Coordinates of C-alpha atoms in Angstrom, one line a residue:
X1 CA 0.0 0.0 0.0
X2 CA 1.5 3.3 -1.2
X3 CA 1.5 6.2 1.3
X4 CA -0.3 8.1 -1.3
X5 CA -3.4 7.3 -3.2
X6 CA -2.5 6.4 -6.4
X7 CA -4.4 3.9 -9.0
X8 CA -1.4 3.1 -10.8
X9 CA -0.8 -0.9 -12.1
X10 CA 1.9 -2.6 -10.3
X11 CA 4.9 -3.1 -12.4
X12 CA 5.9 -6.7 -14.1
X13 CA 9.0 -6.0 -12.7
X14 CA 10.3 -7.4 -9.1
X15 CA 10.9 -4.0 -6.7
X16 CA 12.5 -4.2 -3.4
X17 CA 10.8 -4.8 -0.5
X18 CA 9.8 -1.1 1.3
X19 CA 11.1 -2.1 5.0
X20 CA 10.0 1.2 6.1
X21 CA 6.1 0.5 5.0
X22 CA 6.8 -3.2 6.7
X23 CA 8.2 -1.0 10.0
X24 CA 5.2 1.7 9.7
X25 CA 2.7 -0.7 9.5
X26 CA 4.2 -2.6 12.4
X27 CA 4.0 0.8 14.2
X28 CA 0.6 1.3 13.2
X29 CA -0.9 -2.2 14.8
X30 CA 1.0 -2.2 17.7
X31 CA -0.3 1.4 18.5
X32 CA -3.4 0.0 18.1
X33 CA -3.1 -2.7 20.2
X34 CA -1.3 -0.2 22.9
X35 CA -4.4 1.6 23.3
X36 CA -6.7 -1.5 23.3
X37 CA -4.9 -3.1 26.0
X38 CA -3.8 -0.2 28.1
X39 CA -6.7 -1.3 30.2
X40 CA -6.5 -5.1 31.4
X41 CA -3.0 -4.0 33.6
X42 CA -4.9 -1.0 34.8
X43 CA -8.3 -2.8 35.5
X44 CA -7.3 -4.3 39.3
X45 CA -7.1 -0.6 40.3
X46 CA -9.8 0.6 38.2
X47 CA -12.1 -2.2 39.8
X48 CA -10.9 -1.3 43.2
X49 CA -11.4 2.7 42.6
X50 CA -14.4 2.7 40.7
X51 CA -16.1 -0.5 41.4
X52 CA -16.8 -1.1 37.9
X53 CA -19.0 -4.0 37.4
X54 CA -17.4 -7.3 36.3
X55 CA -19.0 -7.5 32.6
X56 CA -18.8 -3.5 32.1
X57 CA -15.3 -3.8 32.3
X58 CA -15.4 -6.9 29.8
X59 CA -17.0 -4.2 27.8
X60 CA -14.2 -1.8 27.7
X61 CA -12.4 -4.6 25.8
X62 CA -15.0 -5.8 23.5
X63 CA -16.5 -2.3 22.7
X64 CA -13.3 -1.9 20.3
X65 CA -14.5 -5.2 18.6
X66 CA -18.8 -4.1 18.0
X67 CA -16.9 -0.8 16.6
X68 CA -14.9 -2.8 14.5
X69 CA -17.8 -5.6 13.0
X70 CA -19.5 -2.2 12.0
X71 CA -16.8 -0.4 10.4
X72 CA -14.1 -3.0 9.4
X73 CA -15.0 -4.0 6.0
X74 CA -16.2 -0.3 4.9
X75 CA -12.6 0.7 5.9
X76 CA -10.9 -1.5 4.2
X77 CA -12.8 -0.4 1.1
X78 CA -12.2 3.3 2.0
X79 CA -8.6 2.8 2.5
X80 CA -7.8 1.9 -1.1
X81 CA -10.6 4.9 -1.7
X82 CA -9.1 7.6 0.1
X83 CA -5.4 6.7 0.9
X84 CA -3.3 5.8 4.4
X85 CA -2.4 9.3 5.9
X86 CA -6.0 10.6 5.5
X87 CA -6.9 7.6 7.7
X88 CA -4.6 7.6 10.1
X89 CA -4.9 11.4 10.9
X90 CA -8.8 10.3 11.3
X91 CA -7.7 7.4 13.7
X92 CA -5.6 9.5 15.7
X93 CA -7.6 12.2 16.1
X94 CA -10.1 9.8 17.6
X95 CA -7.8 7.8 20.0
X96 CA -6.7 11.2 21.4
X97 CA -10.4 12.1 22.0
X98 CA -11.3 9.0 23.8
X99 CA -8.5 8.8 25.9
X100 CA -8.8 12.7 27.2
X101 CA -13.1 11.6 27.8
X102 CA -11.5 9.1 29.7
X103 CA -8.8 10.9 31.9
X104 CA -11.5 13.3 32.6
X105 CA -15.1 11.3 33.5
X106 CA -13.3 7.9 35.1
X107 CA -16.3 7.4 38.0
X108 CA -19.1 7.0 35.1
X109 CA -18.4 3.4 33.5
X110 CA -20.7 4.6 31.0
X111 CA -18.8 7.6 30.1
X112 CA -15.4 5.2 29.9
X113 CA -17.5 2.6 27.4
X114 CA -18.2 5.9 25.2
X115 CA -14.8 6.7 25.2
X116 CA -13.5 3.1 24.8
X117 CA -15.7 3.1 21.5
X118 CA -14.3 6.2 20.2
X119 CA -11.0 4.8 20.5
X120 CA -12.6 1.4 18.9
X121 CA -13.3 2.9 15.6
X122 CA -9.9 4.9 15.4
X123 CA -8.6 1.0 16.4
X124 CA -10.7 -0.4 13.7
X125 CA -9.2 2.3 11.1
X126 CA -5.2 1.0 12.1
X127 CA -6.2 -2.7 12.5
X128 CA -7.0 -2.5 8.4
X129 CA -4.1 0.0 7.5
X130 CA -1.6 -1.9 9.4
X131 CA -1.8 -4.9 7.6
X132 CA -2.1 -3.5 4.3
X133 CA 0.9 -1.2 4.4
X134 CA 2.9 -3.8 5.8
X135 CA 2.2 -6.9 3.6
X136 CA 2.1 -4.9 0.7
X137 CA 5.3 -2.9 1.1
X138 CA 6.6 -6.8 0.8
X139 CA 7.8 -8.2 -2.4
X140 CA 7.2 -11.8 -2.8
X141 CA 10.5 -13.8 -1.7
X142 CA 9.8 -11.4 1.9
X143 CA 6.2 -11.8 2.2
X144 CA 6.4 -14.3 4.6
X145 CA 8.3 -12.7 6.9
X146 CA 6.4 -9.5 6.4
X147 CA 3.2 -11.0 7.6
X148 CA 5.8 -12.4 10.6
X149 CA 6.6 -9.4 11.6
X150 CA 3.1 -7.9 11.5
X151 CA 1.4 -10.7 13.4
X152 CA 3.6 -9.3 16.6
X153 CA 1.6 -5.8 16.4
X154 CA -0.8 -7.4 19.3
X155 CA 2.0 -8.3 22.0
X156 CA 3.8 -5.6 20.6
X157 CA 1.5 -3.1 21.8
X158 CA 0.7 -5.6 24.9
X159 CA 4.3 -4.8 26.1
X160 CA 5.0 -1.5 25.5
X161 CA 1.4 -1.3 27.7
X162 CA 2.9 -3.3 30.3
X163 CA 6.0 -1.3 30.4
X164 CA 4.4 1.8 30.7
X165 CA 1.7 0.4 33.4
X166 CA 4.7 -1.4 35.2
X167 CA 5.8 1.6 37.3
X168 CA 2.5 3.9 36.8
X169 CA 0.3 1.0 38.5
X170 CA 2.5 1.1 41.7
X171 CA 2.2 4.3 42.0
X172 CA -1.8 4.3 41.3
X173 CA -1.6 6.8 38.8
X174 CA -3.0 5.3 36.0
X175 CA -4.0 8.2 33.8
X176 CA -0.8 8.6 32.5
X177 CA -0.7 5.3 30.5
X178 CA -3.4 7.0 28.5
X179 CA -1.1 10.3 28.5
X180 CA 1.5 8.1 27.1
X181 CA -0.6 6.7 24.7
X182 CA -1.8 10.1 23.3
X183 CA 1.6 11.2 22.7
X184 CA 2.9 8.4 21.3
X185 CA -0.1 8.9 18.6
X186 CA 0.9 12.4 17.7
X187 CA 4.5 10.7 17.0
X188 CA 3.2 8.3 15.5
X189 CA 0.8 9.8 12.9
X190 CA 3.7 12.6 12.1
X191 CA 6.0 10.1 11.5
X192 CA 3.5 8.5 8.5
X193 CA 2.7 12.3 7.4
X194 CA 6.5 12.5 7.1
X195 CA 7.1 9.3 5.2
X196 CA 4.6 10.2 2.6
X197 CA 6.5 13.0 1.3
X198 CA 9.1 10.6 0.5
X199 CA 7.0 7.7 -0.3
X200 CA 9.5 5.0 -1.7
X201 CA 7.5 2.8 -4.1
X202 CA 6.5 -0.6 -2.9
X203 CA 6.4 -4.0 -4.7
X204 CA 2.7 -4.2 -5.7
X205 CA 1.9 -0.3 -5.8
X206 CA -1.3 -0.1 -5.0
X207 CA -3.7 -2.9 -5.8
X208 CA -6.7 -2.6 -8.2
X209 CA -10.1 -2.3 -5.8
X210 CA -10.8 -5.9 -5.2
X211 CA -14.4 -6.3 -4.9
X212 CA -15.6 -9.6 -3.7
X213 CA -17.7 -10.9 -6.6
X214 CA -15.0 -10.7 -8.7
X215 CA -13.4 -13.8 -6.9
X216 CA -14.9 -17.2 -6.9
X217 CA -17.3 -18.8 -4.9
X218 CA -14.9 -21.2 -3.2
X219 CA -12.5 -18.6 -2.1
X220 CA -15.3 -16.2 -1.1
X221 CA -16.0 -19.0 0.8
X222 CA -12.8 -20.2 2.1
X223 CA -12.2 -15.9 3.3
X224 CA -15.5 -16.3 5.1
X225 CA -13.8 -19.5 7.2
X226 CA -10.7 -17.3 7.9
X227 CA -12.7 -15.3 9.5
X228 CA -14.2 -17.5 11.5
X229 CA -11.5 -18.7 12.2
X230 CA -10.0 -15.3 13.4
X231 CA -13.6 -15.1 15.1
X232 CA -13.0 -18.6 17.6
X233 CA -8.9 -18.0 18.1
X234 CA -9.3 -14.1 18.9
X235 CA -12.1 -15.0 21.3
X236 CA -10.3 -17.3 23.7
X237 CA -7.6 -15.4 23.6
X238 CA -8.5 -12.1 24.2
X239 CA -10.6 -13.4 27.1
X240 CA -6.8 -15.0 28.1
X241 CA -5.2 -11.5 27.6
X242 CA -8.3 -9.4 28.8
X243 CA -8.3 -11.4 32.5
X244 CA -5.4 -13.1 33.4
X245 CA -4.3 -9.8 35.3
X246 CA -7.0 -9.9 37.6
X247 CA -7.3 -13.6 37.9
X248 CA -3.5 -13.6 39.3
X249 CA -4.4 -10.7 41.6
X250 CA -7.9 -12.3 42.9
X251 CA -7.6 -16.1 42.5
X252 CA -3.7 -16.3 43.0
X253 CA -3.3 -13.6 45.5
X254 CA -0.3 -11.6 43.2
X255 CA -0.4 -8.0 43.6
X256 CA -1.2 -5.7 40.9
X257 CA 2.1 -4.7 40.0
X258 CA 3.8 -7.9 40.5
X259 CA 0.7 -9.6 38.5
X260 CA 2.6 -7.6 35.2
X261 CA 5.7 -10.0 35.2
X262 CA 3.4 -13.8 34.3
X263 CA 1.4 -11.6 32.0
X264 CA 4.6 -10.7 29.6
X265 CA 5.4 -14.2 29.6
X266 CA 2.8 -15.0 26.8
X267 CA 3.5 -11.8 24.9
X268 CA 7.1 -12.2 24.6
X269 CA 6.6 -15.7 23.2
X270 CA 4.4 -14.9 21.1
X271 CA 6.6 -11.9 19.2
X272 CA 9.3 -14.7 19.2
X273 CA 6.9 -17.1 17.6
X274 CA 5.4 -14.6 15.4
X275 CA 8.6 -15.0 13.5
X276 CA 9.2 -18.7 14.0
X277 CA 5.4 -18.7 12.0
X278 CA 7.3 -16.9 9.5
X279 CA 10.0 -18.3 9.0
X280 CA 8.4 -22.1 9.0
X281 CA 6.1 -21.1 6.1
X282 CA 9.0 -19.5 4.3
X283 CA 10.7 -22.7 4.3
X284 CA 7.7 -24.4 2.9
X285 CA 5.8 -26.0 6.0
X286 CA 2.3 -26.7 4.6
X287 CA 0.4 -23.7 6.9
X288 CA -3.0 -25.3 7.3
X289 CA -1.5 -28.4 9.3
X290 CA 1.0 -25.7 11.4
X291 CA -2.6 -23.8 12.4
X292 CA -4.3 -26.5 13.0
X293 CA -1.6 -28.0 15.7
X294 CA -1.0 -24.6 17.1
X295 CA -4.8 -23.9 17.7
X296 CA -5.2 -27.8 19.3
X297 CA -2.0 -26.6 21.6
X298 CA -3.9 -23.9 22.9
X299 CA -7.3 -25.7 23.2
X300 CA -5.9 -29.0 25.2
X301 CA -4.1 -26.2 27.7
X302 CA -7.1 -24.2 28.3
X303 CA -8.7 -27.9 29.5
X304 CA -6.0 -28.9 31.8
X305 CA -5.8 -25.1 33.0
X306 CA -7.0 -25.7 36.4
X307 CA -4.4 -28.5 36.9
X308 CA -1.5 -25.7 37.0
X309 CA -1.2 -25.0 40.4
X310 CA 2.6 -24.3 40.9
X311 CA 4.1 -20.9 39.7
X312 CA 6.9 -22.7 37.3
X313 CA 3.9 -24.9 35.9
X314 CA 2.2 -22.1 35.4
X315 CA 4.7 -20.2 33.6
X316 CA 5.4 -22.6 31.4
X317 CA 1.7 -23.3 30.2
X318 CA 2.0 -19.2 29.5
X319 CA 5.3 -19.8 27.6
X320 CA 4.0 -23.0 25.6
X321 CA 0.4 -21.0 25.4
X322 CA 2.4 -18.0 23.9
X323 CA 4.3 -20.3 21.6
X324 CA 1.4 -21.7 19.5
X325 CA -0.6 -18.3 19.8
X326 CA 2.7 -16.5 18.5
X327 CA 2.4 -18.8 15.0
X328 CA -1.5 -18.5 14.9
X329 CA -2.0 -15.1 13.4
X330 CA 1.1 -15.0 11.7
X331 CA -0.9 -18.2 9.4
X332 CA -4.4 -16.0 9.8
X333 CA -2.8 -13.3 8.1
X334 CA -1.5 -15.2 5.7
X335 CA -4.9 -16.4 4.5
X336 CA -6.0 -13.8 2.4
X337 CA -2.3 -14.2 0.1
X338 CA -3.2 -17.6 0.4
X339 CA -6.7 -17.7 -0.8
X340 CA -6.5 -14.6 -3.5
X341 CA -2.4 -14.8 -4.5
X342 CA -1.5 -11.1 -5.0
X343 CA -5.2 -9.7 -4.5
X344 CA -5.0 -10.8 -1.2
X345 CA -2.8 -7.5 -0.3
X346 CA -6.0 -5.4 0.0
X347 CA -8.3 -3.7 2.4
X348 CA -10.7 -5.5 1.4
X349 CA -9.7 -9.0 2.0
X350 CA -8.2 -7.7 5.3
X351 CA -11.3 -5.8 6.2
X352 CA -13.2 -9.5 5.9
X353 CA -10.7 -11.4 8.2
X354 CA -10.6 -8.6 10.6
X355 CA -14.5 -8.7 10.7
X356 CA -14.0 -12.3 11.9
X357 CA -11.0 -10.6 14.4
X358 CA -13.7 -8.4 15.7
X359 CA -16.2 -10.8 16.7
X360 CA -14.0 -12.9 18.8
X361 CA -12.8 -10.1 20.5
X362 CA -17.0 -8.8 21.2
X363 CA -17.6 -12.0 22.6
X364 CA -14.4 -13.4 24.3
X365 CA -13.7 -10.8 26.9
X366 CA -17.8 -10.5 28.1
X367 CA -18.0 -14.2 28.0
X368 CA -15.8 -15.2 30.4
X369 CA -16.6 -12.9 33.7
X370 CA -20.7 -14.3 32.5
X371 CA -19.7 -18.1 32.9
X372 CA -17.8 -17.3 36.4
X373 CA -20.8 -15.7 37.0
X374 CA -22.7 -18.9 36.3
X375 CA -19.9 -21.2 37.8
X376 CA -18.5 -18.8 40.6
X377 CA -15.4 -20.2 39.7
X378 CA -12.7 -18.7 37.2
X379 CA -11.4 -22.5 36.6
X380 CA -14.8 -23.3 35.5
X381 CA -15.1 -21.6 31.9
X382 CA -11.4 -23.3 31.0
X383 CA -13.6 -26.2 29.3
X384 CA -15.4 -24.0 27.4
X385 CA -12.7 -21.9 25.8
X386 CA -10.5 -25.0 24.8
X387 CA -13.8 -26.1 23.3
X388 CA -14.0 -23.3 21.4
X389 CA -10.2 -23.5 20.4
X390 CA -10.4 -27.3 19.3
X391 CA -13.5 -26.6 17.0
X392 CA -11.2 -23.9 15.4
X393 CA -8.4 -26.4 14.9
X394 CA -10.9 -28.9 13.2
X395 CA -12.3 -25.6 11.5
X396 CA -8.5 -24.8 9.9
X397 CA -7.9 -28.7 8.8
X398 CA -11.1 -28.6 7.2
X399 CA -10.5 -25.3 5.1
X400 CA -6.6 -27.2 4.4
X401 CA -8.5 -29.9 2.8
X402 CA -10.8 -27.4 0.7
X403 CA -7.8 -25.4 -0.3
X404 CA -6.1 -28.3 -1.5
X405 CA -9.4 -29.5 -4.0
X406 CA -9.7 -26.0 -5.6
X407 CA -6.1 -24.9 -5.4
X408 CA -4.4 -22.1 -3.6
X409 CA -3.5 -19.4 -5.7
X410 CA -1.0 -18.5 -3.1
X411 CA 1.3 -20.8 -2.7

């Protein structure tokens, strides 16, 4: 994706691979993801201060994903319409909006939802022009890796979260996490302004608008599954990502602050497995049996979760948890390449996975505080999530097996 709009045919020519759209659209995502999860290290105190209810706090995660089911695919259409820096001077005009509503009016969970979904569509806006830039700034031979490198935009942001939260929790001053976060979007967003006076041109330019009835049935299909996919793996583990804070600090007895140091565990691995993802399917691992065995991984631990009672057993469930979510998205993003070949690289085929993105993230963080509700026990609604995660592995051998009798113009 060119900085600049531009309807110009990609030449038959190989170009070099644009590392600074791969790094920008890195920057983008895990911005994103910053502001999104600015709030799970911060909730302990937030519940404790507030009182916030249980499944409005949920909400403050999952509002980001009913913004995004809205506005996801129009974005992605409106994107290739309209051109990154307009969109990203939209986004971040809205993240800084929604993060001042909520430094001002913390006491009124209602007033912090609001905000939260202000910040949700400027997160839906990034979570489609991440991507895009990115994968497309990629030639072919570094594709792969591209998408590698982009599938770390979620513990990305996760981490630079916790490092922020890491000192500002234990001093109680969380407002300045969302300080930190409204600077870092005005560096941010002049950064991109900056880089598009000098746009360097990118291997595929700018693709033609892909509409969807321009590609067959089976691959309309087969994008639909992807994100459902997205929709089952995003829900478990947001809910993971959303709660294991204030499951160490109410269930394990960890304080708030010392409750940060498990929590990275998972998102380091998964940065470092975000590249192992890529690098396997550069070297030719078939990826529809490498998702499938990373999604069972996850699944099976969720159903032995209650059975980790030690801290070292414990950490290492995070690790090997972190592991096979670090090569999941790196292989979800790959789907639309892998379904379209070179139309894949558009907001459009993005906007349709992130859709199913979206949805897990709605349901996953609401879902579990309602079935410790039903249960009264947080080890209780471990069944249901690995469950949900083993019906998405089955779900990602089945669409192997149809991509293999119609052909995958991506590989």
């Amino acid at each position: 994706m060119s900085l600049h709009k531009s309807h110009a045919h990609a030449s038959k020519a190989p170009a070099p691979t644009n590392w600074t759209g791969v790094a920008l659209g890195l920057c983008i995502g895990a911005l994103a993801a910053f502001h999104q999860f600015k709030i799970p290290p911060a909730i302990p105190l937030l519940l404790d201060r507030y009182h916030y209810d249980l499944t409005v706090a949920g909400g403050f995660m999952s509002v980001y994903a009913a913004v995004g089911l809205a506005a996801s695919a129009l974005l992605g259409l409106g994107l290739q319409r309209f051109g990154l820096r307009r969109y990203v001077s939209l986004a971040a005009a809205l993240f800084i909006v929604g993060s001042l509503i909520t430094i001002a009016w913390p006491t009124f969970a209602s007033v912090v939802l609001i905000s939260r979904g202000i910040e949700g569509l400027g997160f839906a806006i990034f979570a489609v022009a991440g991507p895009v830039l990115a994968i497309s700034s990629a030639n072919e031979r570094h594709r792969p890796l591209a998408i590698a490198i982009y599938a770390a935009w979620i513990p990305l942001g996760q981490l630079v979260a916790l490092g922020v939260a890491q000192p500002v929790i234990a001093a109680e001053e969380w407002r300045l996490i969302w300080w930190v976060g409204v600077a870092l979007t005005v560096l941010l967003t002049a950064a991109v302004w900056r880089a598009g006076r000098h746009p360097k041109r990118d291997p595929s330019t700018v693709q033609p608008a892909l509409r969807l009835r321009d590609v067959s049935q089976a691959q309309r299909v087969a994008l639909y599954v992807s994100a459902a996919l997205f929709a089952l793996w995003s829900g478990q583990f947001f809910a993971m990502t959303t709660w294991l804070p204030h499951y160490l600090v109410e269930v394990r007895g960890i304080g708030a602050s010392a409750a940060m140091l498990p929590y990275a565990v998972p998102a380091v691995v998964v940065i470092v497995f975000n590249i192992v993802g890529g690098m396997l399917l550069r070297r030719g691992v078939p990826m529809f049996p490498l998702l499938s065995s990373a999604l069972a991984v996850q699944g099976v631990l969720w159903l032995f979760f209650a059975s980790f009672d030690s801290v070292w057993s414990g950490i290492a469930a995070l690790a090997i948890f972190g592991a096979a979510a670090g090569i999941t998205p790196t292989c979800l993003f790959s789907m639309p390449n892998t379904i379209l070949g070179p139309r894949g690289s558009s907001g459009t085929a993005f906007g349709v996975i992130m859709t199913g993105r979206n949805m897990g993230v709605l349901v996953g963080p609401i879902l579990l505080p309602q079935l410790m509700h039903l249960s009264g026990a947080w080890d209780e609604a471990s069944p249901i999530f690995g469950a949900i995660t083993l019906v998405a592995a089955a779900g990602a051998a089945g669409l192997g097996f149809m991509m293999f009798r119609i052909g995958s113009p991506g590989h």
